[in-house]
């Protein structure tokens, strides 16, 4: 069992869904939860946006009991703003509050928030301490290895943030300068986990795209759990497949066409329920290609799915897809890491 603070108990080697802007919303989280995600986070929420009562920021505070345990993630570069945002989050009663010190995009990192704080560990410590003192929730952090290859300071960061009260740390195996390019390097993640001074859970993040890699990294680096981001986009089954492989050493068969379509259907319905018919349908369009990838001659159906404006009509096309591919057996193939770049909105 892995514990975060006094109240959050997760199974051995938990799998976490990463907070991804424009992806990790309640509809997407619902299908990931169904398929085995043990702990999930909201999309990034700007502390300044919360304080200004920005509609988009406030909406991201929506959480549901079936998602628990769930964390709300905030970002910012000002002690007072982060502390006030933490108080606002406290009222919504998530299970934990996470601080983003990992977002690499320029409009955030170059303004002293997200991964930008990696250049100033003293400031990172002050910001974190301000949040810890302003909430009754367990506080966790997600960050990166450092600013660039010349400033790989994650070991110092981990010790100092633990000292001011964080209850867990998720580390993405790239620097800010790398953005999402190249291969994630888990070596320093392993060093942090095996540091005798560190007693909080350490979660590794970056490039986990198969059950085999998850188990390999578990054994090699000794992390307490893994955070999965891009591999879950269009493939929430990654969670159940990793769990099955960890427990049995055997690979699960890939999801059937019917399973794929039923997840699309649930995602669509949750999207309509949470976002309304217009936004729900429009924003769902970017997901169809990912869910239905690999099906032969799927283009004509996909074209209809992204042009229809009525939920019932879309469901009818999904029914057609099940019938059309009823005898098609999907072969196991590598999960493609979607060319997605996490964004930190300033709103």
Coordinates of C-alpha atoms in Angstrom, one line a residue:
X1 CA 0.0 0.0 0.0
X2 CA 1.2 3.5 -0.8
X3 CA -0.1 6.3 1.4
X4 CA -0.2 10.1 0.8
X5 CA -0.6 11.9 4.1
X6 CA -2.9 10.4 6.7
X7 CA -6.0 9.8 4.6
X8 CA -5.1 8.6 1.1
X9 CA -4.3 4.9 0.7
X10 CA -3.5 3.6 -2.7
X11 CA -2.7 0.1 -3.8
X12 CA 0.8 -1.2 -4.2
X13 CA 2.4 0.4 -7.3
X14 CA -0.5 2.8 -8.1
X15 CA -1.0 4.2 -11.5
X16 CA -1.7 7.9 -11.8
X17 CA -3.4 9.9 -14.6
X18 CA -1.3 12.9 -15.4
X19 CA -2.9 16.4 -15.4
X20 CA -3.1 17.3 -19.1
X21 CA -4.6 20.6 -20.2
X22 CA -7.6 20.1 -22.6
X23 CA -7.5 16.4 -22.0
X24 CA -7.8 15.5 -18.3
X25 CA -11.3 16.8 -17.9
X26 CA -14.1 15.0 -16.1
X27 CA -15.3 13.0 -19.2
X28 CA -11.8 11.7 -19.9
X29 CA -11.1 11.0 -16.2
X30 CA -14.3 8.9 -16.1
X31 CA -13.1 6.4 -18.7
X32 CA -9.6 6.3 -17.2
X33 CA -11.1 5.6 -13.8
X34 CA -13.2 2.8 -15.3
X35 CA -10.0 1.2 -16.6
X36 CA -7.9 1.3 -13.5
X37 CA -6.4 4.7 -12.8
X38 CA -5.8 4.8 -9.1
X39 CA -5.3 8.6 -8.6
X40 CA -6.2 11.4 -11.0
X41 CA -5.7 15.1 -11.2
X42 CA -7.7 17.9 -12.7
X43 CA -6.3 20.0 -15.6
X44 CA -3.9 22.8 -14.6
X45 CA -5.6 25.7 -12.8
X46 CA -4.1 29.1 -12.7
X47 CA -4.0 30.6 -9.2
X48 CA -4.5 34.0 -10.7
X49 CA -7.6 32.7 -12.6
X50 CA -9.1 31.3 -9.5
X51 CA -8.6 34.6 -7.6
X52 CA -10.2 36.6 -10.5
X53 CA -13.1 34.1 -10.6
X54 CA -12.3 33.3 -14.2
X55 CA -15.0 31.0 -15.5
X56 CA -12.7 28.5 -17.1
X57 CA -10.6 28.2 -14.0
X58 CA -13.5 27.7 -11.7
X59 CA -15.0 25.1 -13.9
X60 CA -11.9 23.0 -13.6
X61 CA -12.6 22.6 -9.9
X62 CA -15.5 20.3 -10.8
X63 CA -14.9 16.9 -9.3
X64 CA -17.2 13.9 -8.6
X65 CA -17.3 11.3 -5.9
X66 CA -16.7 8.4 -8.3
X67 CA -13.4 9.9 -9.2
X68 CA -11.9 9.8 -5.7
X69 CA -9.2 9.9 -4.8
X70 CA -8.6 13.0 -6.9
X71 CA -6.3 16.0 -6.7
X72 CA -6.7 19.5 -7.9
X73 CA -3.6 21.0 -9.5
X74 CA -2.7 24.7 -9.4
X75 CA 0.2 26.7 -10.7
X76 CA 1.5 30.2 -10.1
X77 CA 4.6 32.2 -9.2
X78 CA 3.4 34.4 -6.4
X79 CA 3.2 33.3 -2.7
X80 CA 0.1 35.3 -1.9
X81 CA -1.8 34.2 -5.0
X82 CA -1.0 30.5 -4.5
X83 CA -1.9 30.6 -0.9
X84 CA -5.3 32.2 -1.6
X85 CA -5.9 29.8 -4.5
X86 CA -5.1 26.9 -2.0
X87 CA -7.8 28.2 0.3
X88 CA -10.3 28.3 -2.6
X89 CA -9.4 24.8 -3.6
X90 CA -9.8 23.7 0.1
X91 CA -13.5 24.5 0.0
X92 CA -14.1 22.2 -2.9
X93 CA -12.8 19.2 -0.8
X94 CA -10.6 17.3 -3.2
X95 CA -8.5 14.6 -1.7
X96 CA -5.2 16.5 -2.3
X97 CA -3.8 19.6 -3.7
X98 CA -1.0 19.4 -6.3
X99 CA 1.4 22.2 -7.3
X100 CA 2.6 22.3 -10.9
X101 CA 6.3 23.1 -11.1
X102 CA 6.7 21.2 -14.4
X103 CA 4.9 23.1 -17.1
X104 CA 7.5 24.1 -19.7
X105 CA 5.6 26.4 -22.0
X106 CA 7.1 29.9 -22.4
X107 CA 4.1 32.0 -21.2
X108 CA 4.3 30.2 -17.9
X109 CA 7.9 29.1 -17.3
X110 CA 9.4 32.4 -18.4
X111 CA 7.1 34.3 -16.0
X112 CA 8.4 32.4 -13.0
X113 CA 5.8 29.7 -12.7
X114 CA 5.6 26.0 -13.7
X115 CA 9.0 24.7 -14.6
X116 CA 10.4 28.2 -14.5
X117 CA 10.6 27.9 -10.7
X118 CA 13.3 25.2 -11.2
X119 CA 15.8 28.1 -11.7
X120 CA 15.1 29.4 -8.2
X121 CA 14.8 26.6 -5.6
X122 CA 14.5 29.1 -2.7
X123 CA 11.4 30.5 -4.4
X124 CA 10.0 27.0 -5.1
X125 CA 10.4 26.2 -1.4
X126 CA 8.7 29.5 -0.4
X127 CA 5.8 28.9 -2.8
X128 CA 5.3 25.4 -1.6
X129 CA 5.4 26.3 2.1
X130 CA 2.8 29.0 1.5
X131 CA 0.5 26.5 0.0
X132 CA 1.1 23.9 2.7
X133 CA 0.3 26.4 5.4
X134 CA -2.9 27.6 3.6
X135 CA -4.7 24.3 3.3
X136 CA -5.7 21.3 5.4
X137 CA -5.3 19.1 2.3
X138 CA -2.2 16.9 1.7
X139 CA 0.0 18.9 -0.7
X140 CA 1.9 17.1 -3.5
X141 CA 4.1 18.5 -6.3
X142 CA 4.8 17.6 -9.9
X143 CA 8.0 18.8 -11.4
X144 CA 10.9 18.0 -13.8
X145 CA 14.6 17.0 -13.4
X146 CA 15.7 20.6 -13.6
X147 CA 15.8 23.7 -15.9
X148 CA 18.4 22.2 -18.4
X149 CA 21.3 19.8 -18.5
X150 CA 23.4 22.4 -16.6
X151 CA 20.9 22.7 -13.8
X152 CA 19.7 19.2 -12.8
X153 CA 18.6 20.0 -9.3
X154 CA 15.8 17.5 -8.6
X155 CA 17.6 15.8 -5.7
X156 CA 17.9 19.1 -3.8
X157 CA 14.3 20.0 -4.8
X158 CA 13.0 16.7 -3.5
X159 CA 14.7 17.0 -0.1
X160 CA 13.7 20.6 0.5
X161 CA 10.1 20.3 -0.6
X162 CA 9.7 17.2 1.6
X163 CA 11.2 19.3 4.5
X164 CA 8.4 21.9 4.1
X165 CA 5.7 19.4 4.1
X166 CA 4.8 17.9 0.7
X167 CA 3.3 14.4 1.0
X168 CA 4.4 13.0 -2.5
X169 CA 6.4 14.0 -5.5
X170 CA 5.9 13.2 -9.2
X171 CA 8.9 13.7 -11.4
X172 CA 8.8 14.0 -15.2
X173 CA 12.1 12.6 -16.6
X174 CA 13.0 15.6 -18.7
X175 CA 14.3 19.1 -18.2
X176 CA 12.3 22.2 -19.0
X177 CA 14.7 22.9 -22.0
X178 CA 13.8 19.5 -23.4
X179 CA 10.0 20.2 -23.4
X180 CA 8.7 16.9 -24.6
X181 CA 11.5 16.0 -27.0
X182 CA 14.0 13.2 -26.8
X183 CA 13.7 10.3 -24.4
X184 CA 12.7 10.7 -20.7
X185 CA 15.7 9.9 -18.4
X186 CA 14.6 8.2 -15.2
X187 CA 18.1 7.9 -13.7
X188 CA 17.7 10.9 -11.5
X189 CA 14.1 9.8 -10.6
X190 CA 15.7 6.6 -9.3
X191 CA 18.3 8.5 -7.3
X192 CA 15.6 10.6 -5.6
X193 CA 13.6 7.5 -4.7
X194 CA 16.7 5.7 -3.3
X195 CA 17.9 8.7 -1.3
X196 CA 17.8 7.6 2.3
X197 CA 16.5 11.0 3.3
X198 CA 13.4 10.7 1.2
X199 CA 10.4 9.0 2.9
X200 CA 7.5 10.4 0.8
X201 CA 6.2 8.5 -2.2
X202 CA 8.0 9.2 -5.5
X203 CA 6.1 8.7 -8.7
X204 CA 7.9 8.5 -12.1
X205 CA 6.5 10.1 -15.3
X206 CA 7.6 10.1 -18.9
X207 CA 7.3 7.8 -21.9
X208 CA 5.5 4.9 -20.2
X209 CA 3.8 3.4 -23.2
X210 CA 3.5 -0.4 -22.4
X211 CA 3.0 -2.8 -19.5
X212 CA 6.5 -4.1 -20.1
X213 CA 8.1 -0.7 -19.8
X214 CA 6.1 0.0 -16.7
X215 CA 7.3 -3.1 -14.9
X216 CA 10.9 -2.6 -16.2
X217 CA 11.0 0.9 -14.8
X218 CA 9.3 -0.2 -11.6
X219 CA 12.1 -2.8 -11.0
X220 CA 15.0 -0.7 -12.3
X221 CA 14.2 2.6 -10.5
X222 CA 12.2 1.4 -7.5
X223 CA 9.5 4.2 -7.8
X224 CA 6.4 3.9 -5.7
X225 CA 4.1 4.3 -8.7
X226 CA 3.9 5.6 -12.3
X227 CA 2.1 8.7 -13.7
X228 CA 0.8 8.2 -17.2
X229 CA -0.1 11.0 -19.6
X230 CA 0.0 10.8 -23.4
X231 CA -0.2 7.0 -23.6
X232 CA -3.7 7.2 -22.1
X233 CA -5.0 9.5 -24.8
X234 CA -7.3 7.4 -26.9
X235 CA -6.1 4.3 -24.9
X236 CA -7.4 4.4 -21.3
X237 CA -6.9 0.6 -21.3
X238 CA -3.2 1.2 -20.6
X239 CA -4.0 1.3 -16.9
X240 CA -5.7 -2.1 -16.8
X241 CA -3.1 -3.7 -19.0
X242 CA -0.3 -2.5 -16.8
X243 CA -2.1 -3.8 -13.7
X244 CA -2.7 -7.2 -15.2
X245 CA 0.9 -7.5 -16.3
X246 CA 2.2 -6.5 -12.9
X247 CA 0.0 -9.1 -11.2
X248 CA 0.4 -12.0 -13.6
X249 CA 3.3 -11.3 -16.0
X250 CA 0.9 -11.9 -18.9
X251 CA -0.3 -9.4 -21.5
X252 CA -4.0 -8.7 -21.8
X253 CA -5.6 -8.9 -25.2
X254 CA -6.2 -5.5 -26.7
X255 CA -9.7 -4.1 -26.3
X256 CA -12.3 -5.3 -28.8
X257 CA -14.0 -3.0 -31.3
X258 CA -17.1 -3.1 -29.1
X259 CA -15.1 -2.1 -26.0
X260 CA -13.5 0.7 -27.9
X261 CA -16.8 2.0 -29.1
X262 CA -18.4 1.7 -25.7
X263 CA -15.7 3.8 -24.2
X264 CA -16.2 6.4 -26.9
X265 CA -19.9 6.4 -26.1
X266 CA -19.3 6.9 -22.4
X267 CA -16.8 9.7 -23.1
X268 CA -19.3 11.4 -25.4
X269 CA -22.2 11.1 -23.0
X270 CA -20.1 12.5 -20.1
X271 CA -18.9 15.3 -22.4
X272 CA -22.4 16.3 -23.3
X273 CA -23.5 16.1 -19.7
X274 CA -20.6 18.3 -18.4
X275 CA -20.1 20.7 -21.3
X276 CA -23.5 20.9 -22.9
X277 CA -24.5 19.8 -26.5
X278 CA -22.5 22.4 -28.5
X279 CA -19.1 22.4 -26.7
X280 CA -19.5 18.8 -25.7
X281 CA -19.8 17.6 -29.3
X282 CA -17.2 20.0 -30.7
X283 CA -14.5 19.1 -28.1
X284 CA -15.2 15.4 -28.4
X285 CA -14.2 15.5 -32.1
X286 CA -10.5 15.5 -31.4
X287 CA -10.8 12.1 -29.6
X288 CA -12.4 9.9 -32.2
X289 CA -9.2 9.3 -34.3
X290 CA -7.3 8.3 -31.3
X291 CA -9.9 5.8 -30.0
X292 CA -10.5 4.2 -33.4
X293 CA -6.9 4.1 -34.6
X294 CA -6.0 1.0 -36.4
X295 CA -9.4 0.0 -37.8
X296 CA -9.3 -0.5 -41.6
X297 CA -11.3 1.9 -43.7
X298 CA -12.4 3.8 -40.6
X299 CA -12.0 7.2 -42.4
X300 CA -15.6 7.4 -43.7
X301 CA -17.0 6.8 -40.2
X302 CA -14.6 9.2 -38.6
X303 CA -15.6 11.9 -41.1
X304 CA -19.2 11.5 -40.1
X305 CA -18.3 11.6 -36.4
X306 CA -16.5 14.9 -36.7
X307 CA -19.2 16.6 -38.7
X308 CA -22.5 15.5 -37.0
X309 CA -23.9 17.9 -34.5
X310 CA -26.5 15.7 -32.7
X311 CA -25.6 13.2 -30.0
X312 CA -28.2 10.7 -31.2
X313 CA -26.8 10.8 -34.7
X314 CA -23.3 10.2 -33.4
X315 CA -24.4 7.3 -31.4
X316 CA -26.1 5.8 -34.5
X317 CA -22.7 5.9 -36.3
X318 CA -21.1 4.3 -33.3
X319 CA -23.7 1.5 -33.6
X320 CA -22.8 1.1 -37.3
X321 CA -19.1 0.8 -36.4
X322 CA -19.8 -2.1 -34.0
X323 CA -21.8 -3.9 -36.7
X324 CA -19.3 -3.2 -39.5
X325 CA -16.4 -4.5 -37.5
X326 CA -18.1 -7.2 -35.5
X327 CA -15.8 -9.9 -36.9
X328 CA -12.7 -7.9 -36.9
X329 CA -10.0 -9.0 -34.5
X330 CA -7.7 -6.2 -33.3
X331 CA -4.1 -7.2 -33.1
X332 CA -1.9 -6.0 -30.3
X333 CA 0.3 -3.1 -31.4
X334 CA 2.6 -0.5 -29.7
X335 CA 0.7 2.4 -28.1
X336 CA 1.6 5.5 -29.9
X337 CA 2.4 8.5 -27.7
X338 CA 0.1 11.1 -29.0
X339 CA 1.9 14.2 -30.3
X340 CA 0.5 16.2 -27.5
X341 CA 2.1 19.0 -25.6
X342 CA 0.8 19.8 -22.1
X343 CA -0.1 23.4 -21.9
X344 CA -0.5 25.7 -18.9
X345 CA -3.2 28.2 -19.6
X346 CA -3.0 31.7 -18.2
X347 CA -6.6 32.6 -17.5

